[in-house]
């Protein structure tokens, strides 16, 4: 029996052999097992993509065709979701171009128990959110006589985040080095160190401390606790995955960002690849369209196979094509022709676009087979 | 204090905005202030905007005071007798024009009976919120806005009689409907716009049913008998124009029968219809290729040397002829002078267009469709009364589009046809549907408009009662005869050697980028190559240097421009477009070389 399995192990993936092994009924003869394995092999071969099948083109068409229907629908769905999120075609373009800055960066922050059951969910959310001084202050008073600023804090908000006015004044003192910071009851008084400063300087100082970062994760501008199934999680607008994964109430194994570049930089290409697949699929799904994931997987593989994320742009994967004519047929043809002329590039006419150009059979499908003969002189 | 703006520019303040506005408006109604002035008071911003500039859209409204319309029955009677005019009503302050800003301050009642003390104005007639074409759509308040707007747009494309003196004019692209009719169901706009002077369609009997599936997807079925009796028949007119232009050096064009020496002389047969003056005679039947106006032009680019050279001093042929697929009859010939005093010849061609499969028809509610089948009247279904419908409309066109007006017009048209009167279908003020139904009942028909029908093929009674009535149908100017096009072989472009583009040039149908992709996706690589063979060429390429050469026909040998005649050359098959691209590279200063290799 084991020999049989060994024999077939080289014919199809090992996990299929394992699956057959596990699911065998208790009493089987060797001949029956052989028959089963042969059937599995037959089906495996049948399921494989044929040589010369234009998988890339089929993937492009399969994503592109529903994409034409999407453009119209986009408008309706924008803004309905809990936060204002880029959806539809613009989002897909953004992902496939692998943009450095995306329109609406977001994170899905999963929490470790017991927080994921909803414990302190609001206060955790508030703690994550990047808070600036003006959000905590109810008033900035400028004292012209003393050349100082009195920051009247909103104690209710302060309590929500779990800070005291002392904590706030410490942060201000760190940030505004040219001034002295004092606590006066719940208020904070900021005074410039050097005397004889004009009112202008005081005003400038006020503007500076107004937008001073006080607490939370930098870059997270909005937070929204969401209940998904039995679990609570926090959706944020603005990303800072690196800081987020360091927090002890965050589950680092499941927390994700929708920024492909960020995921790639922090967690590696495989994470970036998964993000591309998930994000594209999410858009297509919420538009009510039906695209096989494998098409998207192929695109994601193509984007990531160099070890880093490359967009489908003339600077990304298109620039890596070996054929000059293929590159020139995409965008900026003159640039490619001139550069090729400078270094004397050779085009082997091995791929599809070049052969369409010169009107020769393209090397896929029926054009793949070639006749090999010996020419006798 | 209220800020006051004149033509959007701040001019000052007034103490009490409300009083100021009502005083000015009173003055305007009395005629102390120009009637072109409009003003609006924005309470929230505490601003008054006075506008008296150009380009504001304004509309007339009847003034309401203390819950009573100023347009009294007395005035109405006087107006009817012709004692007063519209302008008098405006002068008397009964009607005033409001612009969009002032409308914001107005509270307009739709009908006189709706007026309350809060109202400031009354609509003159509810349909004046529509334009001309839209108000010609009857019962528009029974259909979705989108359909009404489509219906009004369709009327602009309808073939009718756009002007009565069309026979004296030389307009481009004219269609005239034979025996046009005034609609049975019409709106007051038909009277106002003198619709009977320029009708758009014909009243026909429409049955709402299916017929062997030939009216699927908005197609319509037409009775051959109706077509033979003249339904939807139209004439297409198109002028051809030729001018004797003057060129520098005293040279001119000449309208004449061209000599055989002329460069580009067609065949003698092509000129056979021209008289001595080089112009065709009226009522001549012409077809593709026939010359209508013979003309020759002086040679182009005449340099001083060429004047003595007899070979170049030949005139050019520049006649006006019929392009591919055109035919017709010469209707009218006009010889005159243009503004510069040059001889000008215009020839109007006429072509009768009988409805055929693919011609587009529509009702007035955006229910457009093309003819799917023309049925001999013997095979058409008929009613108990012996009525054979002119047109069969598919019932599937109704539910999703919700054009109830279409159904009401059928009933209305039926009542009108039976009782011999016009039906008023003015939007919002139309005759009531239940009145029409009652009348239909009293005329001896089923009140819902259905009738018992019989199959025209075998005479059996149909199980379902068929909804049938009379309707105004429009023939649209999109006719198959103007659009039909096919090509197998044909003309090619000089530059790329690819097929020409467009119907007029007998062009090819482009197999574009995305269509190409589908071939590749199927792996039909060799089929794709064959499809793109339209510009394939054999180019001799030098095996030594990789440059393209040529075949010297006189010496019958290959020549490489780089290695001269000594080179070993091979024919390479490629698209001419690619060869052109390589040549363009050369013009960029980039030398493309082809490295040859044995194919096998």
XYZ file of N, CA and C in Angstrom, chain A residues 52-54 57-58 61 68 325 329 334 337-338 340-341 346 349 352-354 356-368 370-375, chain B residues 513-514 516-530 532-536 572-575 577-578 581 585 588-591 595 598-600:
228
model
N 0.009 27.163 -22.712
C -0.379 28.086 -23.765
C -1.698 28.759 -23.517
N -2.308 28.515 -22.372
C -3.546 29.207 -22.012
C -3.183 30.629 -21.588
N -3.907 31.602 -22.088
C -3.562 32.992 -21.755
C -4.197 33.387 -20.437
N -4.354 37.289 -19.637
C -5.351 38.019 -20.416
C -6.750 37.702 -19.916
N -6.979 36.436 -19.609
C -8.296 36.052 -19.090
C -8.542 36.729 -17.745
N -9.367 40.363 -18.466
C -10.734 40.522 -18.968
C -11.747 40.283 -17.851
N -16.202 47.801 -15.805
C -16.934 48.797 -16.582
C -18.307 49.052 -15.983
N 9.438 46.572 -27.686
C 8.183 46.890 -28.370
C 7.001 46.765 -27.424
N 4.586 49.823 -26.457
C 3.173 49.791 -26.802
C 2.295 50.138 -25.613
N 8.081 56.846 -27.083
C 9.300 57.471 -27.587
C 10.452 57.267 -26.612
N 11.819 53.765 -27.061
C 12.526 53.548 -28.325
C 13.900 54.214 -28.272
N 13.919 55.458 -27.772
C 15.196 56.185 -27.719
C 16.180 55.462 -26.803
N 16.227 52.368 -25.962
C 16.641 51.103 -26.565
C 17.689 51.362 -27.637
N 17.533 52.450 -28.379
C 18.491 52.771 -29.429
C 19.841 53.109 -28.831
N 17.999 44.521 -28.024
C 17.506 43.547 -28.985
C 16.148 43.041 -28.506
N 11.163 39.192 -29.790
C 9.796 38.953 -30.270
C 9.235 37.664 -29.693
N 3.455 38.328 -26.627
C 2.234 38.483 -27.420
C 2.180 39.794 -28.218
N 2.365 40.921 -27.513
C 2.131 42.222 -28.148
C 3.012 42.422 -29.376
N 4.295 42.058 -29.257
C 5.219 42.264 -30.381
C 4.741 41.513 -31.597
N 1.702 40.598 -32.327
C 0.518 41.228 -32.933
C 0.985 42.371 -33.825
N 1.973 43.105 -33.345
C 2.490 44.258 -34.090
C 3.030 43.862 -35.451
N 3.837 42.818 -35.497
C 4.449 42.448 -36.772
C 3.578 41.468 -37.535
N 2.397 41.187 -36.985
C 1.462 40.260 -37.601
C 2.067 38.885 -37.812
N 2.504 38.317 -36.716
C 2.934 36.924 -36.691
C 2.065 36.220 -35.664
N 1.967 34.887 -35.746
C 1.162 34.181 -34.756
C 1.693 34.453 -33.346
N 0.787 34.773 -32.413
C 1.244 35.028 -31.049
C 1.543 33.690 -30.376
N 2.589 33.628 -29.546
C 3.015 32.344 -28.989
C 2.144 31.863 -27.832
N 0.843 31.841 -28.015
C -0.049 31.204 -27.036
C -1.031 30.372 -27.850
N -1.737 29.499 -27.202
C -2.776 28.707 -27.871
C -2.247 27.975 -29.089
N -2.923 28.155 -30.202
C -2.535 27.419 -31.412
C -1.194 27.893 -31.959
N -0.765 29.083 -31.522
C 0.511 29.595 -32.028
C 1.698 29.056 -31.270
N 1.431 28.257 -30.239
C 2.511 27.764 -29.379
C 3.307 26.663 -30.071
N 5.309 24.576 -32.647
C 6.179 24.958 -33.766
C 6.654 23.702 -34.461
N 6.948 23.852 -35.722
C 7.417 22.712 -36.498
C 8.932 22.693 -36.431
N 9.470 21.511 -36.127
C 10.928 21.427 -36.057
C 11.390 20.522 -37.196
N 12.180 21.053 -38.095
C 12.667 20.229 -39.213
C 14.158 20.465 -39.403
N 14.740 19.529 -40.056
C 16.151 19.677 -40.381
C 16.223 20.116 -41.832
N 16.901 21.209 -42.077
C 17.011 21.665 -43.460
C 18.230 20.993 -44.085
N -8.698 46.749 -30.174
C -7.801 46.211 -29.157
C -8.465 45.119 -28.316
N -9.670 45.428 -27.816
C -10.321 44.486 -26.911
C -10.803 43.251 -27.663
N -9.288 42.025 -30.228
C -8.048 41.274 -30.413
C -7.767 40.415 -29.183
N -7.974 41.014 -28.006
C -7.727 40.294 -26.758
C -8.565 39.029 -26.657
N -9.791 39.087 -27.154
C -10.634 37.891 -27.042
C -10.071 36.750 -27.889
N -9.484 37.086 -29.016
C -8.865 36.044 -29.831
C -7.717 35.397 -29.066
N -6.903 36.232 -28.445
C -5.754 35.696 -27.700
C -6.247 34.853 -26.533
N -7.281 35.351 -25.841
C -7.811 34.619 -24.687
C -8.299 33.236 -25.095
N -8.785 33.112 -26.320
C -9.222 31.800 -26.790
C -8.058 30.968 -27.304
N -6.894 31.571 -27.365
C -5.750 30.849 -27.905
C -5.824 30.694 -29.410
N -6.696 31.496 -30.054
C -6.864 31.362 -31.500
C -5.823 32.211 -32.212
N -4.594 31.835 -31.988
C -3.470 32.635 -32.437
C -3.383 32.755 -33.963
N -3.587 31.636 -34.646
C -3.443 31.651 -36.107
C -4.631 32.355 -36.766
N -5.794 32.213 -36.136
C -6.966 32.922 -36.650
C -6.753 34.430 -36.537
N -6.177 34.844 -35.418
C -5.906 36.271 -35.195
C -4.969 36.802 -36.267
N -3.945 36.025 -36.575
C -2.989 36.454 -37.593
C -3.716 36.658 -38.915
N -4.606 35.723 -39.239
C -5.326 35.810 -40.494
C -6.209 37.051 -40.546
N -5.715 39.844 -39.120
C -4.916 41.054 -39.261
C -4.082 41.055 -40.535
N -4.380 40.144 -41.454
C -3.589 40.050 -42.676
C -3.934 41.130 -43.699
N -4.874 42.049 -43.344
C -5.338 43.008 -44.345
C -4.198 43.854 -44.903
N -3.155 44.064 -44.126
C -2.058 44.894 -44.642
C -0.756 44.109 -44.684
N -0.844 42.800 -44.918
C 0.405 42.030 -44.900
C 1.204 42.289 -46.175
N 10.534 38.759 -46.065
C 9.979 38.554 -44.726
C 8.535 39.055 -44.731
N 7.644 38.233 -44.231
C 6.245 38.642 -44.173
C 5.999 39.430 -42.902
N 5.409 40.594 -43.041
C 5.068 41.392 -41.856
C 3.901 42.298 -42.214
N 3.333 42.959 -41.204
C 2.257 43.885 -41.516
C 2.873 45.171 -42.054
N 1.941 48.064 -41.515
C 1.998 49.037 -40.423
C 3.320 48.927 -39.678
N 3.829 47.698 -39.543
C 5.098 47.505 -38.845
C 6.242 48.068 -39.673
N 6.252 51.591 -39.242
C 6.787 51.993 -37.940
C 8.318 51.982 -37.983
N 10.842 55.018 -37.209
C 12.005 54.968 -36.302
C 13.204 55.603 -36.973
N 13.330 59.114 -36.776
C 13.685 59.578 -35.428
C 15.195 59.536 -35.224
N 15.902 58.939 -36.173
C 17.330 58.767 -35.997
C 17.671 57.469 -35.305
N 16.725 56.548 -35.289
C 16.957 55.248 -34.656
C 16.965 54.206 -35.775
N 18.029 53.420 -35.872
C 18.077 52.418 -36.938
C 17.574 51.081 -36.422
N 17.106 40.914 -37.373
C 18.025 39.769 -37.387
C 17.242 38.557 -37.872
N 16.344 31.176 -39.591
C 15.539 30.230 -40.348
C 14.274 29.878 -39.576
N 13.168 29.813 -40.272
C 11.890 29.599 -39.604
C 11.805 28.192 -39.013
N 12.468 27.213 -39.668
C 12.302 25.842 -39.202
C 13.533 25.317 -38.486
